[in-house]
């Protein structure tokens, strides 16, 4: 289908995007992330058009917390710091991101193996690892895509608390199938 979307998002706001499967939520997210280009129109940030020349700069401002994300065989710490050079990893920042993401159970064992694709972690722990990664990146814009949809109620509450910590003073877009998922 063809969608004509015109949206302005104020810095520091929290926007919920709710709709059923196939309604265009993921496509909108892919456009915002710069994975695909809009057929018509533009994305502008502070009046500057985002295009091929500055897309990498735009992406540096984004932290994306998807429903399914890559966890690599290695340690909890190396997965949180994924994408950062080893010599740039600040241990205090790792600790802070873990606490903010409610990963206290790993604070004294950051070098624990997470297993291939995170097989040694629960769904909630994997999601909180992804949130810790986003916290460590310190991006001003957070994009959450169905971040709690696959979790049981107990895990969902812990992850939602971590999300609330992550999104403080950030511009946030939350994608969900159901309104109840994003009411907090």
PDB file of C-alpha atoms in Angstrom:
ATOM      1  CA  UNK A   1       0.000   0.000   0.000  1.00  0.00           C
ATOM      2  CA  UNK A   2       0.871   3.654  -0.290  1.00  0.00           C
ATOM      3  CA  UNK A   3       1.184   5.625   2.917  1.00  0.00           C
ATOM      4  CA  UNK A   4       1.355   9.378   3.145  1.00  0.00           C
ATOM      5  CA  UNK A   5       2.992  10.073   6.477  1.00  0.00           C
ATOM      6  CA  UNK A   6       3.855  13.530   7.674  1.00  0.00           C
ATOM      7  CA  UNK A   7       5.146  13.628  11.208  1.00  0.00           C
ATOM      8  CA  UNK A   8       7.111  16.079  13.303  1.00  0.00           C
ATOM      9  CA  UNK A   9       8.783  14.789  16.422  1.00  0.00           C
ATOM     10  CA  UNK A  10       9.900  17.285  19.037  1.00  0.00           C
ATOM     11  CA  UNK A  11      13.197  16.707  20.817  1.00  0.00           C
ATOM     12  CA  UNK A  12      12.648  14.896  24.112  1.00  0.00           C
ATOM     13  CA  UNK A  13       9.185  13.596  23.247  1.00  0.00           C
ATOM     14  CA  UNK A  14       7.998  10.004  23.497  1.00  0.00           C
ATOM     15  CA  UNK A  15       5.960   8.840  20.508  1.00  0.00           C
ATOM     16  CA  UNK A  16       4.041   5.566  20.357  1.00  0.00           C
ATOM     17  CA  UNK A  17       3.314   4.007  16.978  1.00  0.00           C
ATOM     18  CA  UNK A  18       0.670   1.308  17.220  1.00  0.00           C
ATOM     19  CA  UNK A  19      -0.818  -0.786  14.457  1.00  0.00           C
ATOM     20  CA  UNK A  20      -1.489  -4.298  13.314  1.00  0.00           C
ATOM     21  CA  UNK A  21       0.936  -6.405  11.284  1.00  0.00           C
ATOM     22  CA  UNK A  22       1.361  -5.025   7.781  1.00  0.00           C
ATOM     23  CA  UNK A  23       0.302  -1.489   8.680  1.00  0.00           C
ATOM     24  CA  UNK A  24       3.739  -0.027   7.890  1.00  0.00           C
ATOM     25  CA  UNK A  25       5.290   0.327  11.354  1.00  0.00           C
ATOM     26  CA  UNK A  26       8.489  -1.549  10.490  1.00  0.00           C
ATOM     27  CA  UNK A  27       8.785   0.244   7.143  1.00  0.00           C
ATOM     28  CA  UNK A  28       8.562   3.608   8.913  1.00  0.00           C
ATOM     29  CA  UNK A  29      11.231   2.446  11.341  1.00  0.00           C
ATOM     30  CA  UNK A  30      13.472   1.225   8.501  1.00  0.00           C
ATOM     31  CA  UNK A  31      13.165   4.650   6.852  1.00  0.00           C
ATOM     32  CA  UNK A  32      14.016   6.455  10.097  1.00  0.00           C
ATOM     33  CA  UNK A  33      16.999   4.130  10.638  1.00  0.00           C
ATOM     34  CA  UNK A  34      18.192   4.835   7.097  1.00  0.00           C
ATOM     35  CA  UNK A  35      17.944   1.184   6.015  1.00  0.00           C
ATOM     36  CA  UNK A  36      15.616   2.152   3.172  1.00  0.00           C
ATOM     37  CA  UNK A  37      14.841   5.455   1.436  1.00  0.00           C
ATOM     38  CA  UNK A  38      11.322   6.846   1.230  1.00  0.00           C
ATOM     39  CA  UNK A  39       9.709   6.559  -2.238  1.00  0.00           C
ATOM     40  CA  UNK A  40       8.676  10.198  -1.974  1.00  0.00           C
ATOM     41  CA  UNK A  41       9.459  12.960   0.469  1.00  0.00           C
ATOM     42  CA  UNK A  42      12.300  13.448   2.905  1.00  0.00           C
ATOM     43  CA  UNK A  43      13.456  12.997   6.446  1.00  0.00           C
ATOM     44  CA  UNK A  44      14.700  16.225   7.935  1.00  0.00           C
ATOM     45  CA  UNK A  45      16.483  16.720  11.247  1.00  0.00           C
ATOM     46  CA  UNK A  46      16.604  20.300  12.503  1.00  0.00           C
ATOM     47  CA  UNK A  47      15.786  21.442   8.958  1.00  0.00           C
ATOM     48  CA  UNK A  48      18.606  19.413   7.363  1.00  0.00           C
ATOM     49  CA  UNK A  49      17.634  16.731   4.856  1.00  0.00           C
ATOM     50  CA  UNK A  50      18.998  13.269   5.682  1.00  0.00           C
ATOM     51  CA  UNK A  51      20.512  11.738   2.544  1.00  0.00           C
ATOM     52  CA  UNK A  52      23.415   9.519   1.445  1.00  0.00           C
ATOM     53  CA  UNK A  53      25.968  12.226   2.290  1.00  0.00           C
ATOM     54  CA  UNK A  54      25.035  12.442   5.988  1.00  0.00           C
ATOM     55  CA  UNK A  55      23.170   9.190   6.776  1.00  0.00           C
ATOM     56  CA  UNK A  56      26.079   7.813   8.860  1.00  0.00           C
ATOM     57  CA  UNK A  57      26.100  10.990  10.967  1.00  0.00           C
ATOM     58  CA  UNK A  58      22.326  10.644  11.485  1.00  0.00           C
ATOM     59  CA  UNK A  59      22.661   6.978  12.474  1.00  0.00           C
ATOM     60  CA  UNK A  60      25.218   7.873  15.172  1.00  0.00           C
ATOM     61  CA  UNK A  61      22.359   9.648  16.973  1.00  0.00           C
ATOM     62  CA  UNK A  62      20.171   6.537  17.053  1.00  0.00           C
ATOM     63  CA  UNK A  63      19.963   3.577  19.401  1.00  0.00           C
ATOM     64  CA  UNK A  64      17.769   0.792  18.076  1.00  0.00           C
ATOM     65  CA  UNK A  65      16.317  -1.822  20.437  1.00  0.00           C
ATOM     66  CA  UNK A  66      14.607  -4.413  18.221  1.00  0.00           C
ATOM     67  CA  UNK A  67      12.516  -7.399  19.270  1.00  0.00           C
ATOM     68  CA  UNK A  68      15.148  -9.785  17.907  1.00  0.00           C
ATOM     69  CA  UNK A  69      18.750  -8.660  17.861  1.00  0.00           C
ATOM     70  CA  UNK A  70      22.161 -10.206  17.524  1.00  0.00           C
ATOM     71  CA  UNK A  71      23.899 -11.610  20.559  1.00  0.00           C
ATOM     72  CA  UNK A  72      27.354 -12.928  19.873  1.00  0.00           C
ATOM     73  CA  UNK A  73      29.151 -15.845  21.465  1.00  0.00           C
ATOM     74  CA  UNK A  74      31.306 -14.173  24.084  1.00  0.00           C
ATOM     75  CA  UNK A  75      30.883 -12.462  27.413  1.00  0.00           C
ATOM     76  CA  UNK A  76      28.090 -10.299  28.802  1.00  0.00           C
ATOM     77  CA  UNK A  77      30.522  -7.350  28.840  1.00  0.00           C
ATOM     78  CA  UNK A  78      31.710  -7.815  25.241  1.00  0.00           C
ATOM     79  CA  UNK A  79      28.098  -8.029  24.045  1.00  0.00           C
ATOM     80  CA  UNK A  80      27.078  -4.838  25.847  1.00  0.00           C
ATOM     81  CA  UNK A  81      30.121  -3.041  24.439  1.00  0.00           C
ATOM     82  CA  UNK A  82      29.573  -4.517  20.972  1.00  0.00           C
ATOM     83  CA  UNK A  83      30.833  -2.171  18.273  1.00  0.00           C
ATOM     84  CA  UNK A  84      33.123  -0.258  20.604  1.00  0.00           C
ATOM     85  CA  UNK A  85      36.878  -0.625  20.427  1.00  0.00           C
ATOM     86  CA  UNK A  86      38.277  -2.512  23.415  1.00  0.00           C
ATOM     87  CA  UNK A  87      40.513   0.397  24.491  1.00  0.00           C
ATOM     88  CA  UNK A  88      37.535   2.801  24.464  1.00  0.00           C
ATOM     89  CA  UNK A  89      35.434   0.721  26.853  1.00  0.00           C
ATOM     90  CA  UNK A  90      35.041   2.527  30.165  1.00  0.00           C
ATOM     91  CA  UNK A  91      34.337  -0.012  32.936  1.00  0.00           C
ATOM     92  CA  UNK A  92      32.350   2.540  34.952  1.00  0.00           C
ATOM     93  CA  UNK A  93      30.145   3.203  31.919  1.00  0.00           C
ATOM     94  CA  UNK A  94      29.594  -0.560  31.455  1.00  0.00           C
ATOM     95  CA  UNK A  95      28.624  -0.856  35.130  1.00  0.00           C
ATOM     96  CA  UNK A  96      26.267   2.109  34.864  1.00  0.00           C
ATOM     97  CA  UNK A  97      24.595   0.751  31.736  1.00  0.00           C
ATOM     98  CA  UNK A  98      24.146  -2.664  33.361  1.00  0.00           C
ATOM     99  CA  UNK A  99      22.560  -1.163  36.484  1.00  0.00           C
ATOM    100  CA  UNK A 100      20.293   1.084  34.415  1.00  0.00           C
ATOM    101  CA  UNK A 101      19.238  -1.908  32.296  1.00  0.00           C
ATOM    102  CA  UNK A 102      18.469  -3.903  35.477  1.00  0.00           C
ATOM    103  CA  UNK A 103      21.242  -6.465  34.865  1.00  0.00           C
ATOM    104  CA  UNK A 104      22.468  -6.481  38.493  1.00  0.00           C
ATOM    105  CA  UNK A 105      22.623 -10.280  38.495  1.00  0.00           C
ATOM    106  CA  UNK A 106      25.664 -10.059  36.171  1.00  0.00           C
ATOM    107  CA  UNK A 107      27.469  -7.157  37.848  1.00  0.00           C
ATOM    108  CA  UNK A 108      30.030  -9.400  39.561  1.00  0.00           C
ATOM    109  CA  UNK A 109      30.287 -11.814  36.653  1.00  0.00           C
ATOM    110  CA  UNK A 110      30.550  -9.676  33.508  1.00  0.00           C
ATOM    111  CA  UNK A 111      32.847 -12.178  31.826  1.00  0.00           C
ATOM    112  CA  UNK A 112      30.271 -14.964  31.952  1.00  0.00           C
ATOM    113  CA  UNK A 113      29.733 -16.631  28.569  1.00  0.00           C
ATOM    114  CA  UNK A 114      26.320 -15.867  27.082  1.00  0.00           C
ATOM    115  CA  UNK A 115      26.502 -18.869  24.751  1.00  0.00           C
ATOM    116  CA  UNK A 116      26.006 -18.947  21.000  1.00  0.00           C
ATOM    117  CA  UNK A 117      23.231 -16.436  20.142  1.00  0.00           C
ATOM    118  CA  UNK A 118      22.729 -15.894  23.880  1.00  0.00           C
ATOM    119  CA  UNK A 119      21.486 -19.437  24.577  1.00  0.00           C
ATOM    120  CA  UNK A 120      22.533 -19.166  28.244  1.00  0.00           C
ATOM    121  CA  UNK A 121      20.279 -16.129  28.768  1.00  0.00           C
ATOM    122  CA  UNK A 122      16.531 -15.845  29.281  1.00  0.00           C
ATOM    123  CA  UNK A 123      14.426 -13.729  26.921  1.00  0.00           C
ATOM    124  CA  UNK A 124      14.273 -10.928  29.485  1.00  0.00           C
ATOM    125  CA  UNK A 125      18.040 -11.021  30.055  1.00  0.00           C
ATOM    126  CA  UNK A 126      18.663 -10.836  26.308  1.00  0.00           C
ATOM    127  CA  UNK A 127      16.323  -7.850  26.017  1.00  0.00           C
ATOM    128  CA  UNK A 128      18.022  -6.093  28.946  1.00  0.00           C
ATOM    129  CA  UNK A 129      21.423  -6.769  27.340  1.00  0.00           C
ATOM    130  CA  UNK A 130      20.151  -4.987  24.222  1.00  0.00           C
ATOM    131  CA  UNK A 131      18.946  -2.090  26.391  1.00  0.00           C
ATOM    132  CA  UNK A 132      22.331  -1.912  28.183  1.00  0.00           C
ATOM    133  CA  UNK A 133      23.985  -1.731  24.740  1.00  0.00           C
ATOM    134  CA  UNK A 134      21.701   1.185  23.802  1.00  0.00           C
ATOM    135  CA  UNK A 135      22.383   2.941  27.131  1.00  0.00           C
ATOM    136  CA  UNK A 136      26.141   2.611  26.632  1.00  0.00           C
ATOM    137  CA  UNK A 137      25.842   4.205  23.176  1.00  0.00           C
ATOM    138  CA  UNK A 138      24.327   7.353  24.791  1.00  0.00           C
ATOM    139  CA  UNK A 139      22.273   8.243  21.730  1.00  0.00           C
ATOM    140  CA  UNK A 140      19.824  11.139  21.990  1.00  0.00           C
ATOM    141  CA  UNK A 141      17.205   9.165  19.995  1.00  0.00           C
ATOM    142  CA  UNK A 142      15.882   5.737  20.978  1.00  0.00           C
ATOM    143  CA  UNK A 143      13.861   3.489  18.663  1.00  0.00           C
ATOM    144  CA  UNK A 144      12.105   0.572  20.370  1.00  0.00           C
ATOM    145  CA  UNK A 145      10.492  -2.082  18.194  1.00  0.00           C
ATOM    146  CA  UNK A 146       8.170  -4.490  20.034  1.00  0.00           C
ATOM    147  CA  UNK A 147      10.802  -4.642  22.765  1.00  0.00           C
ATOM    148  CA  UNK A 148       8.668  -6.578  25.265  1.00  0.00           C
ATOM    149  CA  UNK A 149       6.277  -8.557  23.058  1.00  0.00           C
ATOM    150  CA  UNK A 150       7.943 -11.958  23.508  1.00  0.00           C
ATOM    151  CA  UNK A 151       8.313 -11.807  27.305  1.00  0.00           C
ATOM    152  CA  UNK A 152       6.292 -13.211  30.182  1.00  0.00           C
ATOM    153  CA  UNK A 153       4.662 -10.753  32.607  1.00  0.00           C
ATOM    154  CA  UNK A 154       7.461 -10.797  35.224  1.00  0.00           C
ATOM    155  CA  UNK A 155      10.205 -10.254  32.647  1.00  0.00           C
ATOM    156  CA  UNK A 156       8.106  -7.639  30.864  1.00  0.00           C
ATOM    157  CA  UNK A 157       7.847  -5.533  34.021  1.00  0.00           C
ATOM    158  CA  UNK A 158      11.626  -5.648  34.635  1.00  0.00           C
ATOM    159  CA  UNK A 159      12.338  -4.828  30.976  1.00  0.00           C
ATOM    160  CA  UNK A 160       9.790  -1.987  31.036  1.00  0.00           C
ATOM    161  CA  UNK A 161      11.596  -0.506  34.050  1.00  0.00           C
ATOM    162  CA  UNK A 162      14.873  -0.753  32.110  1.00  0.00           C
ATOM    163  CA  UNK A 163      13.196   0.945  29.124  1.00  0.00           C
ATOM    164  CA  UNK A 164      11.940   3.776  31.352  1.00  0.00           C
ATOM    165  CA  UNK A 165      15.550   4.231  32.588  1.00  0.00           C
ATOM    166  CA  UNK A 166      16.875   4.125  28.998  1.00  0.00           C
ATOM    167  CA  UNK A 167      14.455   6.711  27.623  1.00  0.00           C
ATOM    168  CA  UNK A 168      14.802   9.404  30.338  1.00  0.00           C
ATOM    169  CA  UNK A 169      15.467  12.750  28.623  1.00  0.00           C
ATOM    170  CA  UNK A 170      15.677  11.085  25.192  1.00  0.00           C
ATOM    171  CA  UNK A 171      13.573  11.404  22.065  1.00  0.00           C
ATOM    172  CA  UNK A 172      11.850   8.031  21.894  1.00  0.00           C
ATOM    173  CA  UNK A 173       9.792   6.163  19.315  1.00  0.00           C
ATOM    174  CA  UNK A 174       8.033   3.026  20.502  1.00  0.00           C
ATOM    175  CA  UNK A 175       6.567   0.591  17.965  1.00  0.00           C
ATOM    176  CA  UNK A 176       3.937  -1.906  19.165  1.00  0.00           C
ATOM    177  CA  UNK A 177       1.055  -4.053  17.989  1.00  0.00           C
ATOM    178  CA  UNK A 178      -1.075  -3.274  21.050  1.00  0.00           C
ATOM    179  CA  UNK A 179      -1.703  -0.006  22.865  1.00  0.00           C
ATOM    180  CA  UNK A 180      -1.390  -1.799  26.232  1.00  0.00           C
ATOM    181  CA  UNK A 181       2.285  -2.529  25.489  1.00  0.00           C
ATOM    182  CA  UNK A 182       3.201   1.156  25.444  1.00  0.00           C
ATOM    183  CA  UNK A 183       0.847   2.694  28.028  1.00  0.00           C
ATOM    184  CA  UNK A 184       3.731   3.207  30.495  1.00  0.00           C
TER     185      UNK A 184
END
